[in-house]
Coordinates of C-alpha atoms and ligand atoms in Angstrom, one line a residue:
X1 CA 14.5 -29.4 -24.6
X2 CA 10.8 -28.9 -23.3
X3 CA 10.9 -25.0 -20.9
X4 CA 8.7 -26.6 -18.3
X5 CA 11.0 -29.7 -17.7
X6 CA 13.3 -30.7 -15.4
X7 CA 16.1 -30.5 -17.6
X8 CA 15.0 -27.1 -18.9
X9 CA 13.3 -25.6 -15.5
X10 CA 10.7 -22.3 -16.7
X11 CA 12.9 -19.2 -15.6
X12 CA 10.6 -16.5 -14.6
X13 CA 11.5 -13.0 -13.2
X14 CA 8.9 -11.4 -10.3
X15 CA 9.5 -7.7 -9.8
X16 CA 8.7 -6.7 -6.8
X17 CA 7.7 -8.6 -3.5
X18 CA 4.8 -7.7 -1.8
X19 CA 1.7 -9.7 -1.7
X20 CA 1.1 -10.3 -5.1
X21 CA 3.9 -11.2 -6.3
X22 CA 4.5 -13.6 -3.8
X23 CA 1.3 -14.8 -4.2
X24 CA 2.5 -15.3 -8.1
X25 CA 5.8 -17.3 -7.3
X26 CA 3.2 -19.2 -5.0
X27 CA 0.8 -20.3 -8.0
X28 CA 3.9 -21.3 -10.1
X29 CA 5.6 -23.2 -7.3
X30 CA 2.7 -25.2 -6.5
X31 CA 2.4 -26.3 -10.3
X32 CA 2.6 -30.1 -10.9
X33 CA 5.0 -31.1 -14.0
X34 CA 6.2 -28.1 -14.3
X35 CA 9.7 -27.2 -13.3
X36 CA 10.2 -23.8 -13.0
X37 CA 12.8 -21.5 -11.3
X38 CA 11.9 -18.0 -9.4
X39 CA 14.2 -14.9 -9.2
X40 CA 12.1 -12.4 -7.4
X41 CA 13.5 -8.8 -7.3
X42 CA 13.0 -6.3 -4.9
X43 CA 14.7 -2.1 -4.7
X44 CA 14.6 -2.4 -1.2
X45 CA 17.0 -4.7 0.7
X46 CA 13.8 -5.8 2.8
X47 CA 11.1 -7.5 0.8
X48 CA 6.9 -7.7 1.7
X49 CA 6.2 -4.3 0.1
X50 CA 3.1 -3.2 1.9
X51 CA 3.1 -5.8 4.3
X52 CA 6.2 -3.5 6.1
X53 CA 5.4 -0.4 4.8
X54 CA 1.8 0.1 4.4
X55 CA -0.2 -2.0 6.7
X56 CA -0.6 -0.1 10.3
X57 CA 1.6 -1.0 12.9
X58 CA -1.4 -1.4 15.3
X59 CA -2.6 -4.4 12.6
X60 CA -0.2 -7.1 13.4
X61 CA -2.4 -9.6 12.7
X62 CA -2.6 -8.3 9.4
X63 CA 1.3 -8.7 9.1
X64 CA 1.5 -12.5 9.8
X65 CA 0.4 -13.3 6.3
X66 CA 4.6 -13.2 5.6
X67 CA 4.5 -16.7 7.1
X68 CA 3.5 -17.8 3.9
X69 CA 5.5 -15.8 1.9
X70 CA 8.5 -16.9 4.0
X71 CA 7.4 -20.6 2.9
X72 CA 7.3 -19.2 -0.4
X73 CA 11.0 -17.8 -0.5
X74 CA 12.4 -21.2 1.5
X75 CA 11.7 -23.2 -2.1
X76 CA 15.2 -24.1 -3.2
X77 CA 13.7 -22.9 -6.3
X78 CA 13.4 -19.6 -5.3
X79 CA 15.8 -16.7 -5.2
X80 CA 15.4 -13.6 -3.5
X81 CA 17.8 -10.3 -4.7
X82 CA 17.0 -7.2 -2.3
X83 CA 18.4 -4.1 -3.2
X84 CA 17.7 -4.5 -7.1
X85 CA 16.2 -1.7 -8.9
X86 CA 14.8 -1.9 -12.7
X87 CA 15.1 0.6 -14.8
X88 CA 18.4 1.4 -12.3
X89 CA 20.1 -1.7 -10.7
X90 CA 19.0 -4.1 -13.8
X91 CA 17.4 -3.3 -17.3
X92 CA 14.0 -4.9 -19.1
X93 CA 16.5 -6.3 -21.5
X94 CA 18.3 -8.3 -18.8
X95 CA 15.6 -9.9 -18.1
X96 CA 14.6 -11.0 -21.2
X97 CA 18.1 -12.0 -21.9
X98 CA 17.8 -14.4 -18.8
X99 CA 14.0 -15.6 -18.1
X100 CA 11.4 -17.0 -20.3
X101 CA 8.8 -14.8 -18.6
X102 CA 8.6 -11.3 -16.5
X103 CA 5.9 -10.9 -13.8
X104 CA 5.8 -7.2 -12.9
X105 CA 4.6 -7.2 -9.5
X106 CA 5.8 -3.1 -8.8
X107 CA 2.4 -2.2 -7.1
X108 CA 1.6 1.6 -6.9
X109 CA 4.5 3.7 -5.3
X110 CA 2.3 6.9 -6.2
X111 CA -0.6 8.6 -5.3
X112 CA -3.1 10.6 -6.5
X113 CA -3.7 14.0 -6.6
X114 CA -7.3 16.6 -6.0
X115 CA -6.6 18.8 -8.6
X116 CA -7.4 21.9 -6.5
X117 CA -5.7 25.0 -5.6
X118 CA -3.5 25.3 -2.7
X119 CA -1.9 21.6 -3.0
X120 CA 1.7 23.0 -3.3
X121 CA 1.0 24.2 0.3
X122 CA 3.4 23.1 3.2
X123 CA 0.9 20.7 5.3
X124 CA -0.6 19.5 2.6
X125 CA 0.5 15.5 2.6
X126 CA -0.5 12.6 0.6
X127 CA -1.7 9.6 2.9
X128 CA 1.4 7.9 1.2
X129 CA 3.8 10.1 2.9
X130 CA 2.4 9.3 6.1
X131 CA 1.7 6.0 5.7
X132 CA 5.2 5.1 4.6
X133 CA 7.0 7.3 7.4
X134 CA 5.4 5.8 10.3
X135 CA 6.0 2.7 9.0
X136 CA 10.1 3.7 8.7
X137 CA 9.9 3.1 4.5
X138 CA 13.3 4.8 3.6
X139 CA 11.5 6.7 1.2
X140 CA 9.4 8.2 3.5
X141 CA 11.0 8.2 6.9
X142 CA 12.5 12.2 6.1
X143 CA 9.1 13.5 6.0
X144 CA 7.8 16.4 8.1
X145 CA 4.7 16.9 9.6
X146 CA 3.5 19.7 12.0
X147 CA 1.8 17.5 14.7
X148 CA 1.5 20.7 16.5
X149 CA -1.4 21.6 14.9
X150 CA -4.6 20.8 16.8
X151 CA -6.7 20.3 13.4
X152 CA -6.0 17.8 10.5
X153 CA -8.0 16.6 7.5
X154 CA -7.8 13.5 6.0
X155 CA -9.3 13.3 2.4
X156 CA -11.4 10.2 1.5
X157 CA -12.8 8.1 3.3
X158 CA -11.1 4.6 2.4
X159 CA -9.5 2.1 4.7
X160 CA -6.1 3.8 4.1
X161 CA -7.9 7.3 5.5
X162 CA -8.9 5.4 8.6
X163 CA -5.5 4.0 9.1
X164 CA -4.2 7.4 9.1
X165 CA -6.9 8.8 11.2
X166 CA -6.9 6.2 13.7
X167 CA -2.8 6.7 14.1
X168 CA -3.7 10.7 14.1
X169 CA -6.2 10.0 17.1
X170 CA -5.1 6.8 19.1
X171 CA -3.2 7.1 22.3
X172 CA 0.5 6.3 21.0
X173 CA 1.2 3.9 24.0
X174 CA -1.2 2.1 22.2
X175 CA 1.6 2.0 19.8
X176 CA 4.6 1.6 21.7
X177 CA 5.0 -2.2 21.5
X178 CA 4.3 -2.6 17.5
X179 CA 7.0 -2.2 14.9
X180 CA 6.1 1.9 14.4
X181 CA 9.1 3.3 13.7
X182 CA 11.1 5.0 16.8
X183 CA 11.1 8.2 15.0
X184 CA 7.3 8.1 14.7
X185 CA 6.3 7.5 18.2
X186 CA 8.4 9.8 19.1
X187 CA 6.7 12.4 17.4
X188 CA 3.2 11.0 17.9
X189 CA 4.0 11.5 21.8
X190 CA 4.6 14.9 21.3
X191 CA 1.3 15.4 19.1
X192 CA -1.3 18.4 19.5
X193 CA -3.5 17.1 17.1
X194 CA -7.2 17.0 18.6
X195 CA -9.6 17.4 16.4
X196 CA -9.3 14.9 13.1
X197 CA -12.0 16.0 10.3
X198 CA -12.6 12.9 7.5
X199 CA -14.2 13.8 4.5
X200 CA -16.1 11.6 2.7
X201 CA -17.0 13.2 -1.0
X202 CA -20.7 11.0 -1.4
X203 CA -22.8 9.5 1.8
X204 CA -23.0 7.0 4.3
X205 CA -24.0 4.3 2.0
X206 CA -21.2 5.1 -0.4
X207 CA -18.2 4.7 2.2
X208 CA -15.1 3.2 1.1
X209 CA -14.1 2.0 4.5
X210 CA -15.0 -1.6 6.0
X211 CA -17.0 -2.0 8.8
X212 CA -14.3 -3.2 10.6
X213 CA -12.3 -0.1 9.7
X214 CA -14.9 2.6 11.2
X215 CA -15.5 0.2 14.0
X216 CA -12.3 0.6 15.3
X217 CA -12.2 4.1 14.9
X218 CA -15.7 4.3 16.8
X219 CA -13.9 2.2 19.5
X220 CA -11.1 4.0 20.1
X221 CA -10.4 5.1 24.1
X222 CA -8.8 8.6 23.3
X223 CA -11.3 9.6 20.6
X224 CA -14.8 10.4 20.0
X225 CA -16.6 9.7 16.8
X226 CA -18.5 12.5 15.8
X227 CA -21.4 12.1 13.1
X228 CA -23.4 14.9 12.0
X229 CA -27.7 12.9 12.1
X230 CA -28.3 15.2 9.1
X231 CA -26.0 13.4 7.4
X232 CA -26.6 10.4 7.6
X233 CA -30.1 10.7 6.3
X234 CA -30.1 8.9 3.3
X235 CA -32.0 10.1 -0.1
X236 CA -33.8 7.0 -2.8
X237 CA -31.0 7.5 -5.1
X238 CA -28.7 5.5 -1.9
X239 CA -31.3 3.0 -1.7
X240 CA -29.7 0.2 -3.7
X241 CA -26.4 1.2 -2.2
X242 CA -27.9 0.5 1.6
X243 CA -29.1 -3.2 0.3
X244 CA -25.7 -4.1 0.2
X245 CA -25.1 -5.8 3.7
X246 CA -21.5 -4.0 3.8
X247 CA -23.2 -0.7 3.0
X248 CA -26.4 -1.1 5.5
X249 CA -22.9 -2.2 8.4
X250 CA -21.5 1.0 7.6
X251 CA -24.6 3.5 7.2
X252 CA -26.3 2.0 10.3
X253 CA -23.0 1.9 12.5
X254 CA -22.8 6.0 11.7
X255 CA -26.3 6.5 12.1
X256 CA -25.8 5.1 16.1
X257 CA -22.7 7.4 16.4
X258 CA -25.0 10.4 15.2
X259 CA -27.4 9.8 17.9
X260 CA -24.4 9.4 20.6
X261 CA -23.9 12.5 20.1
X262 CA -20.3 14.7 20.6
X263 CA -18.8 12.3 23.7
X264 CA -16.5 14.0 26.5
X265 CA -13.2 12.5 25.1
X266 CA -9.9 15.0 24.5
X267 CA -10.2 14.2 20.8
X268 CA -12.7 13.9 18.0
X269 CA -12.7 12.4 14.5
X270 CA -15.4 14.5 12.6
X271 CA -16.9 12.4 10.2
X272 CA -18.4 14.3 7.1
X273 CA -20.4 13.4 4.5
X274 CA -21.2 15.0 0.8
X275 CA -18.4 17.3 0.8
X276 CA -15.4 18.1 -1.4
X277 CA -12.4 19.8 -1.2
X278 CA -12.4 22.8 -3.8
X279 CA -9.2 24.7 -2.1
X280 CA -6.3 24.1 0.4
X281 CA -6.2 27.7 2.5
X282 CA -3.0 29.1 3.2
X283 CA -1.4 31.7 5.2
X284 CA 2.9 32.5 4.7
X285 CA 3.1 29.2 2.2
X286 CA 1.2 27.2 5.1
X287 CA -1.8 25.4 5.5
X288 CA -4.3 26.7 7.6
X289 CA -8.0 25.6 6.2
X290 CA -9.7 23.6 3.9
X291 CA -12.7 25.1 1.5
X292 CA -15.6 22.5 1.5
X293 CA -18.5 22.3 -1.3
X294 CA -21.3 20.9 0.0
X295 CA -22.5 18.1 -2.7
X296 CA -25.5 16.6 -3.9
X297 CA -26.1 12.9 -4.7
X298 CA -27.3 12.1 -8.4
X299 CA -27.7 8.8 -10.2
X300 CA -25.3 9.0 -13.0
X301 CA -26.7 7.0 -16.6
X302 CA -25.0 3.5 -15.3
X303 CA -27.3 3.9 -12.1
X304 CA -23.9 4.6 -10.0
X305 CA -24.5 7.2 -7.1
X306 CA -22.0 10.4 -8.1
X307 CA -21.4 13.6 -6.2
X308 CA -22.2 17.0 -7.6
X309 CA -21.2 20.3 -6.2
X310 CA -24.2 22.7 -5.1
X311 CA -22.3 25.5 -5.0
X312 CA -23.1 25.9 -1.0
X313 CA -19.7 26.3 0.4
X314 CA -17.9 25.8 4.0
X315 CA -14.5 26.3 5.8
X316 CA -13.2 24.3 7.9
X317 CA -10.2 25.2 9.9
X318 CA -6.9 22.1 9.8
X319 CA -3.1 23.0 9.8
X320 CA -2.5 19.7 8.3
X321 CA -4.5 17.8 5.0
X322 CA -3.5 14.2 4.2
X323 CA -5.3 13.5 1.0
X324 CA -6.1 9.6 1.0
X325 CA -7.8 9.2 -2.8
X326 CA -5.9 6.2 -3.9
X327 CA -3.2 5.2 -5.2
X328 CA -1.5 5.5 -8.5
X329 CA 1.7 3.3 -10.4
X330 CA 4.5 5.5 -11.4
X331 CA 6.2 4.5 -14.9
X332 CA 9.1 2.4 -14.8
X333 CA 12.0 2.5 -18.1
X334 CA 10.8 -0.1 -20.9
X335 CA 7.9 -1.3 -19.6
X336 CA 4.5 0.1 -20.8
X337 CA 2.1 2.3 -18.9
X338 CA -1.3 3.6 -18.8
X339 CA -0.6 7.4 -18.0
X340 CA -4.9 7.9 -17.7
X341 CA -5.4 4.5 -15.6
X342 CA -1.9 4.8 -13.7
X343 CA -1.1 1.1 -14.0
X344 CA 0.3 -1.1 -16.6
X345 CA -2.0 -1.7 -19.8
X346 CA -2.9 -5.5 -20.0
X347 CA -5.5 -8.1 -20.9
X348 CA -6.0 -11.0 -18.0
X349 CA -2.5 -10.3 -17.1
X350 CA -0.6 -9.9 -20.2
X351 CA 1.2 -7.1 -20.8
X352 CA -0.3 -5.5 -24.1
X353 CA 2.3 -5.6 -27.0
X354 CA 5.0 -7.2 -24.7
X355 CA 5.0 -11.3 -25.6
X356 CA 6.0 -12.9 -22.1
X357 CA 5.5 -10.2 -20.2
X358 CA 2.9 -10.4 -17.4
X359 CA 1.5 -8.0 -14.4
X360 CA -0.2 -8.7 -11.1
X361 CA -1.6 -6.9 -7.8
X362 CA -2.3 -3.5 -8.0
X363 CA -0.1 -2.7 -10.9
X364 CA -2.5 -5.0 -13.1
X365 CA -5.8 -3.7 -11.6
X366 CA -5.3 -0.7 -9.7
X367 CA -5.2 0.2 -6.3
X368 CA -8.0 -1.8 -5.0
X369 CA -8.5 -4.9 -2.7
X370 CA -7.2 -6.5 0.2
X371 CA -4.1 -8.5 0.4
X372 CA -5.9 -11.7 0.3
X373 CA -7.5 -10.3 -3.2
X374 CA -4.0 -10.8 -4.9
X375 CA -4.3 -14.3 -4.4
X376 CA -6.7 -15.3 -7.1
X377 CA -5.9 -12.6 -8.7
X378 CA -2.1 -13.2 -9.5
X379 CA -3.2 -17.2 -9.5
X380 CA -5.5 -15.6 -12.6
X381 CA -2.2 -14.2 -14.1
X382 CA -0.1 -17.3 -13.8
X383 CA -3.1 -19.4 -15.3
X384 CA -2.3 -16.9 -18.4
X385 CA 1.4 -17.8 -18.4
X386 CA 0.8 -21.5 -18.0
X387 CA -0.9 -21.4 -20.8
X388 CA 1.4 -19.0 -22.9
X389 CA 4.4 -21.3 -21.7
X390 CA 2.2 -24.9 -23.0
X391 CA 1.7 -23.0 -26.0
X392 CA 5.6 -22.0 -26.8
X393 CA 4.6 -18.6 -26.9
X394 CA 7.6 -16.8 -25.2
X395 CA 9.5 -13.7 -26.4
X396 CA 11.6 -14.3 -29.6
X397 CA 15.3 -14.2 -28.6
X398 CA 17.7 -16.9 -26.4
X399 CA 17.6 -17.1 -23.2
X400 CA 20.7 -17.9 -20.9
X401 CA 19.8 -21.0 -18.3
X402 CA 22.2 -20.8 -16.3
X403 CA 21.6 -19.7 -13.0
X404 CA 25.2 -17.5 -12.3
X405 CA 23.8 -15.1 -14.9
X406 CA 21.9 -12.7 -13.3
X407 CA 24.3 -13.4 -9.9
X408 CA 27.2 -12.5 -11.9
X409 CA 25.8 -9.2 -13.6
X410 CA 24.9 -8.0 -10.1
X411 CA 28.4 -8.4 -9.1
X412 CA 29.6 -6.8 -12.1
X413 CA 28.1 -3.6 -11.7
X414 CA 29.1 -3.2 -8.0
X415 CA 25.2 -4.1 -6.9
X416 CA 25.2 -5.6 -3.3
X417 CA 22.3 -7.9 -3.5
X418 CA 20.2 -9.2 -0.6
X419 CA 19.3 -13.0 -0.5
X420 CA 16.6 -14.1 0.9
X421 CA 19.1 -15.5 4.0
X422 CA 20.6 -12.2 4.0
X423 CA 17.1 -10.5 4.7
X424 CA 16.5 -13.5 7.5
X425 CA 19.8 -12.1 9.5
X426 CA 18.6 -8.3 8.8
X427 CA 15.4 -9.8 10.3
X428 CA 16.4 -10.8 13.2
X429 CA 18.6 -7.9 13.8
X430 CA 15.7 -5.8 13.9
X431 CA 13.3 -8.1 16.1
X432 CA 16.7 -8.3 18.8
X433 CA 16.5 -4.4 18.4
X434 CA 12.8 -4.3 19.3
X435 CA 12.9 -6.4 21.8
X436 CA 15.2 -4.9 23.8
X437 CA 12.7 -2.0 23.5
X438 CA 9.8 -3.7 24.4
X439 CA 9.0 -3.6 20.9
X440 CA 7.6 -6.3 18.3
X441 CA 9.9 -5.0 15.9
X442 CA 12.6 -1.6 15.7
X443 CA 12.9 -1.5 12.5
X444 CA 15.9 -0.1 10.0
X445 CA 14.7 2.7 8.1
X446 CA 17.8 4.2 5.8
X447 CA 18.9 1.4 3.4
X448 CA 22.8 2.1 4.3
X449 CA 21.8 0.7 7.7
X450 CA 19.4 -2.3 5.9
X451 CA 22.4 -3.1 4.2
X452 CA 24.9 -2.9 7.1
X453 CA 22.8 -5.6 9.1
X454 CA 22.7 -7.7 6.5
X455 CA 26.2 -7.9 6.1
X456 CA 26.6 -8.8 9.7
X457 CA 25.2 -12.2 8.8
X458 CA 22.9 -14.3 10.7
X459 CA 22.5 -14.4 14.6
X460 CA 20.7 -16.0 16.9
X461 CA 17.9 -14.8 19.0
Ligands
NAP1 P1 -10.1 3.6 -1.8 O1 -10.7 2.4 -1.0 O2 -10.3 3.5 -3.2 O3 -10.7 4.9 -1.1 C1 -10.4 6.2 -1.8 C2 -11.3 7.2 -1.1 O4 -11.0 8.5 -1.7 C3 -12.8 7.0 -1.4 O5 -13.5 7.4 -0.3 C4 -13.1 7.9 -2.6 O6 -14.4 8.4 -2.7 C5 -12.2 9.1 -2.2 N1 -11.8 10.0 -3.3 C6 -11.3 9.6 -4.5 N2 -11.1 10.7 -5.3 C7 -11.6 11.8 -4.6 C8 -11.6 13.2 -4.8 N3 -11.2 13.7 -5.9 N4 -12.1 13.9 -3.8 C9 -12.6 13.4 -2.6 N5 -12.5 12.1 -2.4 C10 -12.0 11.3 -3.3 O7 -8.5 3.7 -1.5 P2 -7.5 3.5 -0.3 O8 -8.2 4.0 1.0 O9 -6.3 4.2 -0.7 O10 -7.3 1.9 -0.2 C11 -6.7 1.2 -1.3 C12 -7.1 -0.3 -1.1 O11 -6.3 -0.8 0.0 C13 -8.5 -0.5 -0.7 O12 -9.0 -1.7 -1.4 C14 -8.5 -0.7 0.8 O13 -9.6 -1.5 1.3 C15 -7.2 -1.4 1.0 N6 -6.7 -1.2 2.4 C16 -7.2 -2.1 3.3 C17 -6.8 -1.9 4.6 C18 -7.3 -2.8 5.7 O14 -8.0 -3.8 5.4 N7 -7.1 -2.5 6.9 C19 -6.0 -0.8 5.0 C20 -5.6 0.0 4.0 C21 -5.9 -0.2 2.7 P3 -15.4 7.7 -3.8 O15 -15.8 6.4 -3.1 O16 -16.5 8.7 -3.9 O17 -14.6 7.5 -5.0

């Protein structure tokens, strides 16, 4: 019987449920003459991945990309089981025992690291940490941090660092109707935080942010923007940078907020540029300042725009540092990893060494692009499985069609699952919950609780 036919459905696995691997189940769904069945696996009882617990609560908009993803998940060929873990819940070998492909979709639950002295020190945060708190991930939602310090750092200068520095220095009642996690805005109310310093290792034309990004940060009511002119000055070697129209947005936008000036609002985000970290201060195991190098800007032998130290140094005074430098894939049991590169090795999607095995998102490239970048870019990885599948090149070994399998080894070892209809009545559970708070969303943060609203099965709004 033909894998691919409608006797013979292909039975593919997706691990993990965020954007790209929706987008993956997407590309094989929309397939014509194929027949194919989707199990999609999530550890968490809620799915999305970043969608819930990464994207800012003050970017709705943002969020309403689930809409397709929910179309996604309504295929009758489509399975959703929350609450999975691999490497915990399920093995690699399960898989393979029960689909004709994988598609590892597990993002990057990690972040990196600065490499510098004084990162042990209590205030010292990974953007992650904050990121995935305020946005009630149960991973993160234990978290401590001192908002009554009135100076904080954020390190890097990406569209993640604004997102923290724009919840650092917004007026929380700008946050009160969102889904931010109760918790959260709690503490946010109570915040002292007043001066925010972002620190941007290379220049102007360099930035990691999007226009839109800064934009919003310049716009904010509670907050000035704060540019230094000097540096915003830019040197040839940022010349082809600033042709870039991105770039040119970006340089010229700070260059205006330079000229503004300092502003008469309660609280500033100090933008810096050419500056690294090369210590966390501390005082009693705390964090009290950050040791700056001043760099230079060199043309490295590719023509890229690097940042070298000078060996002129600064300090600047923060009781709390959220270092925002990216992302980074943590290892999971039986599945190959890249320990330099932090994601899983592969070659237009395939994992190396691993026959019908595939990656997508971040996992597969690294922690770059927007959610709409998955898009082609898992399509890119399914393209690679069509043609594996047309070929007959699958992993050697039987594989069980039937469709209680993987239902029935759940049950076996005590796993309560989360479908897909499951997750809806959790849903709606938490938008009830919101609403009665004046809130788009109050969301469940521990997984026992995920878990107990589930189990309540559905209601009506
Ligand atoms: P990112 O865009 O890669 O930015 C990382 C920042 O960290 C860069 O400014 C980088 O500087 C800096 N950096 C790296 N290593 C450093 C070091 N050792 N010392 C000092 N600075 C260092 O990463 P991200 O902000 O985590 O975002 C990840 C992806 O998600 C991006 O594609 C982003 O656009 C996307 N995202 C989008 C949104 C949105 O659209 N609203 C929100 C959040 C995230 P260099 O440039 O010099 O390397």
């Amino acid at each position: 019987m033909k894998i691919g036919s409608p006797e013979r459905p292909l039975r593919v696995a997706v691990v993990g449920s965020g954007p790209s691997g929706f987008y993956a189940a997407e590309a094989l769904l929309k397939q014509k003459d194929l027949a194919v069945r989707i199990d999609m696996f999530d550890r968490l009882p809620t799915p999305y991945g970043l969608v819930r617990g990464g994207v800012a609560p003050d970017h709705q908009k943002i969020k309403s990309v689930t809409i397709v993803y929910e179309k996604v998940a309504q295929n009758p060929a489509f399975r959703f089981f929350g609450n999975v873990k691999l490497g915990r819940d399920i093995q690699v070998e399960d898989l393979t025992k029960n689909y004709d492909q994988i598609v590892y979709a597990v993002g990057n639950e990690s972040d990196r690291h600065l490499g510098v002295p004084g990162e042990e020190l209590a205030g010292n945060h990974s953007a992650t940490a904050f990121v995935g708190w305020y946005n009630g991930h149960p991973d993160w939602r234990e978290e401590k941090f001192d908002l009554a310090q009135e100076s904080a750092a954020v390190i890097g200068i990406g569209n993640v660092a604004m997102d923290v520095t724009r919840i650092l220095a917004e007026d929380p009642e700008e946050l009160k109707g969102t889904d931010i996690a109760g918790y959260a805005l709690d503490a946010l109310r109570l915040s002292k935080v007043k001066t925010i310093w972002l620190l941007g290792r290379r220049g102007p034309a360099q930035a990691a942010y999007s226009p839109a990004e800064i934009h919003e940060i310049g716009a904010l009511e509670s907050a000035d923007l704060v540019v230094d002119p000097k540096e915003t000055v830019l040197g040839a070697e940022s010349q082809k940078d600033y042709a870039d129209p991105e770039n040119k947005k970006n340089v010229d936008y700070v260059a205006e907020k330079a000229k503004a000036g300092e502003g008469s609002r309660a609280k500033k985000v100090r933008l810096r540029f050419c500056v690294s970290p090369t210590e966390v201060i501390g005082k009693d195991g705390k964090v009290v300042a950050l040791k700056l190098e001043r760099n230079k800007l060199i043309l490295d032998e590719k023509g890229a725009v690097k940042a070298k130290g000078t060996g002129e140094f600064e300090t600047i005074p923060a009781g709390l540092v959220f270092r925002s430098v990216g992302y980074r894939g943590i290892p999971i049991a039986g599945v190959p990893f890249d320990e330099k590169a932090g994601k899983i090795p592969n070659a237009e999607g395939r994992v190396q060494g691993k026959d019908a095995q595939y990656v997508v998102g971040w996992a597969k490239r690294g922690p770059s692009g927007l959610i709409g970048t998955n898009r082609a870019d898992s399509a890119a990885t399914v393209k690679a499985m069509l043609e594996d599948a047309a070929a007959g090149r699958f992993a050697p070994g039987e594989v069980s069609a039937d469709d209680n399998a993987v239902p029935a080894l759940l049950k076996e070892r005590q796993i309560r699952f989360v479908t897909f209809s499951d997750w809806k009545a959790l849903d709606k559970r938490e938008l009830e919950n919101g609403k009665a708070k004046g809130k788009i969303r109050e969301k469940f943060t521990t997984v026992p609780e995920m878990l107990e609203a589930a189990n309540k099965g559905p209601v009506s709004v």
